[in-house]
Short mmCIF file of the C-alpha atoms (twelve columns), coordinates in Angstrom:
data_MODEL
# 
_entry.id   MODEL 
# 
loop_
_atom_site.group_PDB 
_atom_site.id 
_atom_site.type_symbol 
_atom_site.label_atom_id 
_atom_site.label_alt_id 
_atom_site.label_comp_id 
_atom_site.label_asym_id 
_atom_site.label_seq_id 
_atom_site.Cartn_x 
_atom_site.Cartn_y 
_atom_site.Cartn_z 
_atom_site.pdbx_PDB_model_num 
ATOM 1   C CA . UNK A 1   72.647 4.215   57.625 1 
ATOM 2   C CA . UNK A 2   68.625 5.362   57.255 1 
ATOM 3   C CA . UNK A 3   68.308 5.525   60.721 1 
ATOM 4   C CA . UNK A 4   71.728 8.061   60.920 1 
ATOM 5   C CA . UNK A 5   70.662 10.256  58.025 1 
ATOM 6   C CA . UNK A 6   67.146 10.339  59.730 1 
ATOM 7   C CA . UNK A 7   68.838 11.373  63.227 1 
ATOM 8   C CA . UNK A 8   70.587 14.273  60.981 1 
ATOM 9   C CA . UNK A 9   67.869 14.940  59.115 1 
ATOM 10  C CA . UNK A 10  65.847 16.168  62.223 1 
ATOM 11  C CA . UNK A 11  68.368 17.543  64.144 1 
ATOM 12  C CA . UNK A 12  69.545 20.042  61.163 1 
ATOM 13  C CA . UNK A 13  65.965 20.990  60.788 1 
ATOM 14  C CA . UNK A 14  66.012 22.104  64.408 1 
ATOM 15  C CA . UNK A 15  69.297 23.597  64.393 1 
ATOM 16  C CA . UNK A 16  68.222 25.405  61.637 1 
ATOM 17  C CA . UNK A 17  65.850 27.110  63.807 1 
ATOM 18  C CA . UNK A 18  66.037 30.764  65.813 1 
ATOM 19  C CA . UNK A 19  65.504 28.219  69.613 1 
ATOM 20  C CA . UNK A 20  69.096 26.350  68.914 1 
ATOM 21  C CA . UNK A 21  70.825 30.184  69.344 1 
ATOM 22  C CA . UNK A 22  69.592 29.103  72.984 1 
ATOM 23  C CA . UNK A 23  72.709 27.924  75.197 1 
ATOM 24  C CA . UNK A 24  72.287 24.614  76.083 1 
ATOM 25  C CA . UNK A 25  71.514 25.083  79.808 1 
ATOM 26  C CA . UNK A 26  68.374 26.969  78.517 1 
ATOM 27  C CA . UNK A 27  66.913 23.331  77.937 1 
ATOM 28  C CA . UNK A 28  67.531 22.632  81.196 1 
ATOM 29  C CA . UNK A 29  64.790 25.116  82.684 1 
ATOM 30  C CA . UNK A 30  60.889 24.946  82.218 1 
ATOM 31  C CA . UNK A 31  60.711 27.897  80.107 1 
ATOM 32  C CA . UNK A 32  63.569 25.574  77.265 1 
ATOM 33  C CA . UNK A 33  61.034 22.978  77.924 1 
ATOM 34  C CA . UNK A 34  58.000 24.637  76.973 1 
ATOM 35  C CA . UNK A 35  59.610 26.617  74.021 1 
ATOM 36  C CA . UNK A 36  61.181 23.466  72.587 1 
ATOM 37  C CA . UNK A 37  56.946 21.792  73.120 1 
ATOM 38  C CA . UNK A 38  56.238 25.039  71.154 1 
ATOM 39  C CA . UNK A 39  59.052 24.140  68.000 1 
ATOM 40  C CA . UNK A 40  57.810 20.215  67.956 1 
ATOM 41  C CA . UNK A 41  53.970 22.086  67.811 1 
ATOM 42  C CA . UNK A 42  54.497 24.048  65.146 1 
ATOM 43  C CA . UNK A 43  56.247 21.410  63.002 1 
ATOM 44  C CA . UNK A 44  53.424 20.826  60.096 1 
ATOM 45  C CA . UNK A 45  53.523 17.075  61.026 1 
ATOM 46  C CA . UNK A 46  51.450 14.137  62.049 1 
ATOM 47  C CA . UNK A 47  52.115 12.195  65.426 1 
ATOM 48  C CA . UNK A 48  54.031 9.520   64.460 1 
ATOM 49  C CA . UNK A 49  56.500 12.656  62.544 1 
ATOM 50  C CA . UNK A 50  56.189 14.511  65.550 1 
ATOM 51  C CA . UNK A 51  57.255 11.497  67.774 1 
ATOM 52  C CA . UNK A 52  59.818 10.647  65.652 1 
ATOM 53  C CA . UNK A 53  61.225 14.448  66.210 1 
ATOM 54  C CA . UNK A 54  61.155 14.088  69.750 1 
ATOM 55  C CA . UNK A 55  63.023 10.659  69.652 1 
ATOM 56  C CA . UNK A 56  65.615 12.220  67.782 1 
ATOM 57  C CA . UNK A 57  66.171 15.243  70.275 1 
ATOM 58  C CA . UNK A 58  65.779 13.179  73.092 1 
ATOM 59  C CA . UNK A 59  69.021 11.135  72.303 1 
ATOM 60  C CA . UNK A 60  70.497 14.366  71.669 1 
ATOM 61  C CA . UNK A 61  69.324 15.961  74.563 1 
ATOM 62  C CA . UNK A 62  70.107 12.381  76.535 1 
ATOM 63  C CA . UNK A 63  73.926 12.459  75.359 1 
ATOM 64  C CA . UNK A 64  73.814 16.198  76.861 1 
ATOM 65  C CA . UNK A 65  72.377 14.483  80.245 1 
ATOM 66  C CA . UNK A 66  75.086 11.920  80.060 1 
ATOM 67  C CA . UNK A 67  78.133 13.829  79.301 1 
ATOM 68  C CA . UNK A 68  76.577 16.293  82.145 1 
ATOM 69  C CA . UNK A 69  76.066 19.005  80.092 1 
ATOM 70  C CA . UNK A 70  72.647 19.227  81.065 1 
ATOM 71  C CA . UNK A 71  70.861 18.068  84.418 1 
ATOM 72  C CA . UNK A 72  67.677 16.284  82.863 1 
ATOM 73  C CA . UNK A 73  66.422 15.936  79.275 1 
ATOM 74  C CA . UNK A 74  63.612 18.425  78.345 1 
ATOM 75  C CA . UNK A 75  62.014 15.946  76.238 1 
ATOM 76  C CA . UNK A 76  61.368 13.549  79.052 1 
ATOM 77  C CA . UNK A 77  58.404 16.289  79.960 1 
ATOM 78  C CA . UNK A 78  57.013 16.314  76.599 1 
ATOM 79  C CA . UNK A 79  54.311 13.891  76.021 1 
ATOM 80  C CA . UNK A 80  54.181 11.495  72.932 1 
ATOM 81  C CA . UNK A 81  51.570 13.110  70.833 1 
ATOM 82  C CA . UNK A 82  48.638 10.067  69.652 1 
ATOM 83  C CA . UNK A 83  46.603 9.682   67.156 1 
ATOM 84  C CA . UNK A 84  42.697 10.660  67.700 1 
ATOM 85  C CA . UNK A 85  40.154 8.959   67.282 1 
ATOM 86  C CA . UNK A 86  38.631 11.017  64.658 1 
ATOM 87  C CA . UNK A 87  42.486 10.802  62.654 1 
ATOM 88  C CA . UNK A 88  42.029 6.905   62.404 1 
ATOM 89  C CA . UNK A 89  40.716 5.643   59.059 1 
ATOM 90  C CA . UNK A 90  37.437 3.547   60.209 1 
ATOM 91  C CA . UNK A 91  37.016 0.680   58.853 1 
ATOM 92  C CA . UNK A 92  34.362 0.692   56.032 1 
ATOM 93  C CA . UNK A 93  31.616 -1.829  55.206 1 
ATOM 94  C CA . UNK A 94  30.568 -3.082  51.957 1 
ATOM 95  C CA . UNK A 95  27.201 -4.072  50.936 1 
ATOM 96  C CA . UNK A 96  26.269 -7.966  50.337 1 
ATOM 97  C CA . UNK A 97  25.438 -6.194  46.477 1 
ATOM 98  C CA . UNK A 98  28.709 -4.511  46.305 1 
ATOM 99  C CA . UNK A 99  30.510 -7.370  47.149 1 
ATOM 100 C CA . UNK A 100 28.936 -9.361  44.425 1 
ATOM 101 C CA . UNK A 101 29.460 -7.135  42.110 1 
ATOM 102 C CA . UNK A 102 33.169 -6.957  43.155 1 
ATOM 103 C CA . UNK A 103 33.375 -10.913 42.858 1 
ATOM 104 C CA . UNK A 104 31.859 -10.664 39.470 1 
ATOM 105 C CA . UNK A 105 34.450 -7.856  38.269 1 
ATOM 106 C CA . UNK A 106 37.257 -10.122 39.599 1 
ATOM 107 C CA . UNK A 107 35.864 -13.122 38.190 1 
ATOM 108 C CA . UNK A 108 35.727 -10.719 34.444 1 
ATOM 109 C CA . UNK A 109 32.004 -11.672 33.947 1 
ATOM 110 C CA . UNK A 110 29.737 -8.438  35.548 1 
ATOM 111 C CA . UNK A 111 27.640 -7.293  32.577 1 
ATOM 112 C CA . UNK A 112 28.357 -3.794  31.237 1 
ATOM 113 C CA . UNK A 113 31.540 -3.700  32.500 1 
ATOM 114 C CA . UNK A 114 34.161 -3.005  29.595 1 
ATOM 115 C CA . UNK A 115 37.086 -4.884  28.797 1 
ATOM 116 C CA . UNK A 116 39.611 -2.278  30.321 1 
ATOM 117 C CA . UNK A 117 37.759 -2.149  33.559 1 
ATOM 118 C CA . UNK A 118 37.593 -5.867  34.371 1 
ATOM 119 C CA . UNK A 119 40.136 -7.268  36.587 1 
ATOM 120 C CA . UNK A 120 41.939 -10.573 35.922 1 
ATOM 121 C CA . UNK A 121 40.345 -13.736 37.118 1 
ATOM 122 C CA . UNK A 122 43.144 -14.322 39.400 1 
ATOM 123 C CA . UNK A 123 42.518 -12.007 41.396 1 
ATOM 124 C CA . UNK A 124 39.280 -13.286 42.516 1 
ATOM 125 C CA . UNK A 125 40.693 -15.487 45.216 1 
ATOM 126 C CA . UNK A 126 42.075 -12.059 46.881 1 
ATOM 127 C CA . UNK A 127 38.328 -9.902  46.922 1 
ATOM 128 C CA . UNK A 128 37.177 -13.401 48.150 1 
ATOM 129 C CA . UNK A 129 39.676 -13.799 50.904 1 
ATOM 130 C CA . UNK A 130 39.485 -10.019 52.126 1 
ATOM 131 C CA . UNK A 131 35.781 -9.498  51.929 1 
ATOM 132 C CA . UNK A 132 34.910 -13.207 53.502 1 
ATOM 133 C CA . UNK A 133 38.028 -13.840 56.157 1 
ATOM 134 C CA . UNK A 134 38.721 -10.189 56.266 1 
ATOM 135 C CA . UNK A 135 42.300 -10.724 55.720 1 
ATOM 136 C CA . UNK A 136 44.324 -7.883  54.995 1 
ATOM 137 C CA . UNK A 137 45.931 -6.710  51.694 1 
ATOM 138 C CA . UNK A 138 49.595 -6.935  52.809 1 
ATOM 139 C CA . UNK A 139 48.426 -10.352 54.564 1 
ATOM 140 C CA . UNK A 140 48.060 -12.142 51.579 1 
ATOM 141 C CA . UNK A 141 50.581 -11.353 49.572 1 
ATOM 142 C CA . UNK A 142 52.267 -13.390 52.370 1 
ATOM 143 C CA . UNK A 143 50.163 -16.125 52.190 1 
ATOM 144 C CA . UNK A 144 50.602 -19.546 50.860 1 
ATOM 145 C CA . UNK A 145 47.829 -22.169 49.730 1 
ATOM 146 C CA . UNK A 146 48.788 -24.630 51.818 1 
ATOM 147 C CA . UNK A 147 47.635 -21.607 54.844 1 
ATOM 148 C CA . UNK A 148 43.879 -21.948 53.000 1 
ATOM 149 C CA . UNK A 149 41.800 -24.729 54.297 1 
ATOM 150 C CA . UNK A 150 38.729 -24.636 51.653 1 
ATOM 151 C CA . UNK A 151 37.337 -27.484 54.017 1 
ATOM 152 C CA . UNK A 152 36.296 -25.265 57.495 1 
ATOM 153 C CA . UNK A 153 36.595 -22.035 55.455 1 
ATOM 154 C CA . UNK A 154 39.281 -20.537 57.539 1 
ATOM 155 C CA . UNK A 155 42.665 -19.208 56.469 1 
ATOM 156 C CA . UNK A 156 45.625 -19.709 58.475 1 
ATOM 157 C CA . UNK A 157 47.634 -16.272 59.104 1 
ATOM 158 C CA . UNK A 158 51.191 -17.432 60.403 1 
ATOM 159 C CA . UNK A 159 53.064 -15.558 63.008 1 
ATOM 160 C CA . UNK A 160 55.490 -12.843 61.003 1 
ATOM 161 C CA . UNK A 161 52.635 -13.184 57.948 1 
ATOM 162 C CA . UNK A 162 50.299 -10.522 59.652 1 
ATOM 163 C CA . UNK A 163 50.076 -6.399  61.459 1 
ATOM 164 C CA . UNK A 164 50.684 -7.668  64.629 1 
ATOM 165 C CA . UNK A 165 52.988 -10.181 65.907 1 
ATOM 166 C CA . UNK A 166 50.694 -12.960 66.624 1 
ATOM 167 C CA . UNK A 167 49.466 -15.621 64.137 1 
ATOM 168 C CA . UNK A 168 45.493 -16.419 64.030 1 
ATOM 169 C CA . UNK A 169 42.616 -18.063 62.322 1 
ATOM 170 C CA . UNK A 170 40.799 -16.200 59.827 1 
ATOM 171 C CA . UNK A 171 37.104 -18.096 59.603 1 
ATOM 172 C CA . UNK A 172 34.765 -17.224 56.886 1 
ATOM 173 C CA . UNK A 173 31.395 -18.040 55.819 1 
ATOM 174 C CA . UNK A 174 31.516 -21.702 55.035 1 
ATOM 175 C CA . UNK A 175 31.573 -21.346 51.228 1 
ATOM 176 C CA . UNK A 176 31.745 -24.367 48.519 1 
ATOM 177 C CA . UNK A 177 34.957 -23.931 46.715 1 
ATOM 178 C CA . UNK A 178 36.562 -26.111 43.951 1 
ATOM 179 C CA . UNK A 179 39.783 -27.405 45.515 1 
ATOM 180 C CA . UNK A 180 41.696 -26.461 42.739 1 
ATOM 181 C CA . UNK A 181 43.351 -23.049 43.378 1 
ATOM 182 C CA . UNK A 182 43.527 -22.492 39.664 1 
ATOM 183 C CA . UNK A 183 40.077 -23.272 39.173 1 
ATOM 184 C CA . UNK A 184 38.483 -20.997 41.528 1 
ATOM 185 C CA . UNK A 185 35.174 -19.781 40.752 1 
ATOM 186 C CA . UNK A 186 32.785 -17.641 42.862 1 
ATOM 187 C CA . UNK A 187 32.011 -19.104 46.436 1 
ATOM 188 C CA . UNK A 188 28.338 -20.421 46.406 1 
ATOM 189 C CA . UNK A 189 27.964 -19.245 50.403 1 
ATOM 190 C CA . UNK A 190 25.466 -21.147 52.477 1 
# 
């Protein structure tokens, strides 16, 4: 149902616009090609929008080709836009201080930190698993205990748990923890 009001969605937008007065066969040529490029260019979207767009006209475009209406699909010559370099979020260190300091707001006990600002104890097993294993947010809220193995420091992310599709072993710096998940106190890090 998403997926069908997203397919309508897209196509009213463009059959909203001044190129769908074109007759169809218009698509069909290099100059229907290029102006419908030009529409998906001047949509004030991303490239995973933009994408999306073409998908959507491509099926429409692709039921043209099939019930020959059309000879070929004008979006089969448009390229998927990507994302550049410079448009991905890098991925940003913290400091061995700031992390401390982190563990200590987690853990409720930094000095001159007010009430309101401290974060609950329990979520000091979370900054410790992100900063040390560099486990993802989303990650964890999958995780289990029984995926933690406080003995080689390494967290076990099961297949369907993480971004990709692939399980894997998370190591961190071998750090003394109390075995007790409900006990956990800041890692003393060797």
């Amino acid at each position: 149902e998403d997926s069908a009001r997203d397919t309508r969605n897209r196509l009213k937008r463009f059959l909203s616009s001044k190129l769908s007065l074109q007759p169809l066969g218009f698509f069909a040529t290099d100059a229907g090609t290029k102006a419908l490029e030009k529409w998906l260019d001047a949509l004030p979207v991303g490239p995973t929008t933009f994408n999306n767009y073409r998908r959507h006209l491509s099926i429409f475009f692709g039921w043209a080709v099939k019930n020959s209406k059309l000879p070929r699909n004008p979006c089969a010559q448009i390229e998927e836009r990507r994302k550049k370099r410079s448009e991905e979020q890098e991925a940003e260190i913290i400091a061995p201080a700031e992390f401390r300091s982190l563990l200590l707001v987690a853990r409720g006990s930094l000095a001159g930190v007010s009430e309101d600002e401290r974060w609950s104890p329990g979520l000091l097993a979370g900054v410790a698993l992100q900063g040390f294993c560099g486990i993802r947010a989303k990650e964890m809220t999958r995780l289990e205990w029984k995926a933690v193995d406080f003995e080689e420091g390494q967290v076990l992310v099961s297949k369907g748990q993480g971004k990709t599709r692939k399980g894997r072993l998370m190591r961190s710096v071998r750090c003394a923890w109390p075995t007790t998940p409900s006990r956990l106190k800041p890692p003393r890090c060797k």
